[in-house]
Coordinates of C-alpha atoms in Angstrom, one line a residue:
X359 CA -4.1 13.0 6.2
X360 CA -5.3 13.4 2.5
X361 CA -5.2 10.0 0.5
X362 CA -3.0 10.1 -1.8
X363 CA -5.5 7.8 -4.1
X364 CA -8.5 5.9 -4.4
X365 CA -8.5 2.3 -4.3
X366 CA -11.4 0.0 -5.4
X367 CA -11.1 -3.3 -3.4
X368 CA -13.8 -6.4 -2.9
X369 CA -13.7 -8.4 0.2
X370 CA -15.6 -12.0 0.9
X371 CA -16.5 -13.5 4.3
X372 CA -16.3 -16.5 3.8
X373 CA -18.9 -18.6 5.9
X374 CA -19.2 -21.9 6.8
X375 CA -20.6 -24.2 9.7
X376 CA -21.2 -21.1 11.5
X377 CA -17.4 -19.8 10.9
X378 CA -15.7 -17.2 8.6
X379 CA -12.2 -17.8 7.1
X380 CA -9.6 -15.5 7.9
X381 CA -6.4 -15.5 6.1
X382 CA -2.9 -13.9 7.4
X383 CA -1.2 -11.8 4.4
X384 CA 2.5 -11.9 3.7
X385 CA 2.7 -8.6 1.8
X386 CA 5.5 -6.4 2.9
X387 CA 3.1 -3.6 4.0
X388 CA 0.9 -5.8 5.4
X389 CA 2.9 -8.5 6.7
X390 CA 1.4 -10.8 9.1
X391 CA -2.2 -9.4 9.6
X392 CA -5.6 -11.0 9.5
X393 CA -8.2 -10.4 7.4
X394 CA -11.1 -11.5 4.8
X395 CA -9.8 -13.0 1.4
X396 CA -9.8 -9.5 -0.7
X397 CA -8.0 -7.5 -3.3
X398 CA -8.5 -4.6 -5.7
X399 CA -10.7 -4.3 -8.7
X400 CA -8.6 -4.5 -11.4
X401 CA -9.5 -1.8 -13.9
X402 CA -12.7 -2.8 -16.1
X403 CA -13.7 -5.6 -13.9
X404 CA -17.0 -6.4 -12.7
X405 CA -17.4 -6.1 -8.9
X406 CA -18.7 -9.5 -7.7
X407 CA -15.9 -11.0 -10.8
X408 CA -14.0 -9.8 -8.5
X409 CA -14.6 -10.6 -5.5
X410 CA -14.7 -14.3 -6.8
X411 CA -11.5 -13.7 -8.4
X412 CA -9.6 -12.6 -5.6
X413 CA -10.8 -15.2 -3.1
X414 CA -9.8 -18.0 -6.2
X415 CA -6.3 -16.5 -6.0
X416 CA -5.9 -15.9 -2.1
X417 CA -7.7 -19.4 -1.4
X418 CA -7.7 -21.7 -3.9
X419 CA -11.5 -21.7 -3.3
X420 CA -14.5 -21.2 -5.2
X421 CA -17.7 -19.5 -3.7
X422 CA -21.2 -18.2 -4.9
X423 CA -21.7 -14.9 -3.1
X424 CA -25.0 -14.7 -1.3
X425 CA -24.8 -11.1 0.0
X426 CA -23.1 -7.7 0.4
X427 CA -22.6 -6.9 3.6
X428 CA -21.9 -3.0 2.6
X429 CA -19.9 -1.1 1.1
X430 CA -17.3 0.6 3.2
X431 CA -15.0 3.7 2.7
X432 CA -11.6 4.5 4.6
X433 CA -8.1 5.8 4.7
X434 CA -5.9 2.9 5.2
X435 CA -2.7 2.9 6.8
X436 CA -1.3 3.5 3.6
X437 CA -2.9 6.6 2.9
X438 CA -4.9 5.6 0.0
X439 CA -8.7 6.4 0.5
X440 CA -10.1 2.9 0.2
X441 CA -13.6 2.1 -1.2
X442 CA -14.1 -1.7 0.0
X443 CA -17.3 -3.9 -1.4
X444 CA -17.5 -6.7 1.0
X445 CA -19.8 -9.7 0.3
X446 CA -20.4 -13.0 2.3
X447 CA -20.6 -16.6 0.7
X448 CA -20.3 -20.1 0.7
X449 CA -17.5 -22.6 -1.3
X450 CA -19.1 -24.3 -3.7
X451 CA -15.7 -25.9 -5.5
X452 CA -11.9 -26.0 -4.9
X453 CA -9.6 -27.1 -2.5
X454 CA -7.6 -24.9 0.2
X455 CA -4.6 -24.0 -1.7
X456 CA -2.5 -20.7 0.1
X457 CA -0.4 -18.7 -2.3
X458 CA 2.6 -18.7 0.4
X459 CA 3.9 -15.8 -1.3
X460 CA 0.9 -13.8 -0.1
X461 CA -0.8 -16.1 2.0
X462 CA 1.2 -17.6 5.0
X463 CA -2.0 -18.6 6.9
X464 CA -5.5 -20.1 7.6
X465 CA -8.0 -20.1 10.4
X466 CA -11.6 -20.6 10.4
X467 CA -13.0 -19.1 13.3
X468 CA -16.3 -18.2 14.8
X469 CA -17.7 -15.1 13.9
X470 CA -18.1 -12.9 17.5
X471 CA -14.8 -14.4 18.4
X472 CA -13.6 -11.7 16.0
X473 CA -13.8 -9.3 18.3
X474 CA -11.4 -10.4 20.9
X475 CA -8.6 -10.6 18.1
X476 CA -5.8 -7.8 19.4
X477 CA -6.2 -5.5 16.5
X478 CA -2.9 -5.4 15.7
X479 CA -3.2 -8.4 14.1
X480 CA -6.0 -7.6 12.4
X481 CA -5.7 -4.9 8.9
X482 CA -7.7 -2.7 8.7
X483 CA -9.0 -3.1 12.6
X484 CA -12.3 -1.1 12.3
X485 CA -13.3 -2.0 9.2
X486 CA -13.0 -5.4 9.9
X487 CA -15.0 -4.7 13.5
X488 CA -17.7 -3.3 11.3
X489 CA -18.0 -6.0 9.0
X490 CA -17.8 -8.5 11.9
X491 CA -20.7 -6.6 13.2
X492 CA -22.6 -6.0 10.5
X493 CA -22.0 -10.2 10.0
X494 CA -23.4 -10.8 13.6
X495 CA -26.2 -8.6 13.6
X496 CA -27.2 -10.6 10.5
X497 CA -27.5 -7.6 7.8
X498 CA -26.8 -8.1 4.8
X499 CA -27.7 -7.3 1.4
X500 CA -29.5 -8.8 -2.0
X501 CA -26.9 -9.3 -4.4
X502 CA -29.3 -7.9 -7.0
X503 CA -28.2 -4.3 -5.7
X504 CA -25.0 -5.3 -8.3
X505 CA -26.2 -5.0 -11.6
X506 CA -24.1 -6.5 -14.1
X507 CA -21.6 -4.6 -15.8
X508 CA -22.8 -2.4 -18.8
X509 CA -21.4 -3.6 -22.2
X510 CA -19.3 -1.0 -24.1
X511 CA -22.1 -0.6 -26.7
X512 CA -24.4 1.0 -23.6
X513 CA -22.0 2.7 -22.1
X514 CA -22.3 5.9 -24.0
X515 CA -26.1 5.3 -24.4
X516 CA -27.8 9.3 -26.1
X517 CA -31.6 7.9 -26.4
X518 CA -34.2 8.8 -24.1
X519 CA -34.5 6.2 -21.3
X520 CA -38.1 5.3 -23.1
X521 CA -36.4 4.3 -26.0
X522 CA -34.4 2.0 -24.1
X523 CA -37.3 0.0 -22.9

């Protein structure tokens, strides 16, 4: 299958007590699956903005990412090619708050338990066994790897890299 586009989405686990939350969607293509609070990157946006962003909107919550846990590239079952940042963190304000329009559901669950989910409850099975993987096997990466976004005065920068300094 050739994607018919590419789609820039962010994607949190959510972590606490030893637990991720996982949130059942309510989107007509989509419509009662699991998955990690997530989204696209609306155009312009800084990645980990909006990651934060989307698990606001989806959750009501607000977290401090603490790590990426990759950065993973499919075909969904859509048919767009996917490129998916996923991050882990932690609530540090808010209040559980579903938007039932796209949100119908909320379970925290332990992390390897995952795994025995049927996966066709789950979108985006693999990906989601990846992450879960990548989440149990503990690897994870700095958030420094996201450099903030260049400002529109540096974005078209002609000077020698020295001269930057």
């Amino acid at each position: 299958m050739t994607p018919s586009k590419t789609v820039l989405v962010v994607g949190v686990s959510i972590l606490r007590d030893g637990k991720v939350l996982m949130i059942k969607e309510n989107k007509p293509s989509v419509r009662d699956t699991w998955n990690f609070p997530s989204g696209r990157i609306e155009p312009g946006e800084d990645i980990p903005e909006a990651a934060r962003r989307e698990v606001q909107e989806e959750t009501g919550y607000e977290v401090r990412l603490t790590a990426a846990t990759g950065v993973y590239n499919f075909v969904s079952s859509m048919g767009d090619q996917v490129i998916l940042f996923h991050f882990s963190g932690e609530i540090v304000g808010g209040a559980l708050q579903l938007e039932e329009n796209i949100i119908v559901d909320s379970r925290w669950v332990s992390v390897p338990e995952l795994l025995d989910w049927d996966p066709k409850e789950i979108r985006e099975a693999g990906v989601i066994a990846q992450i879960t993987n990548n989440l149990i096997a503990g690897i994870a990466y700095p958030m420094a790897v996201f450099h903030p976004q260049l400002p529109p005065c540096m974005r078209n920068v002609t000077s020698s890299f020295s001269e930057i300094r």
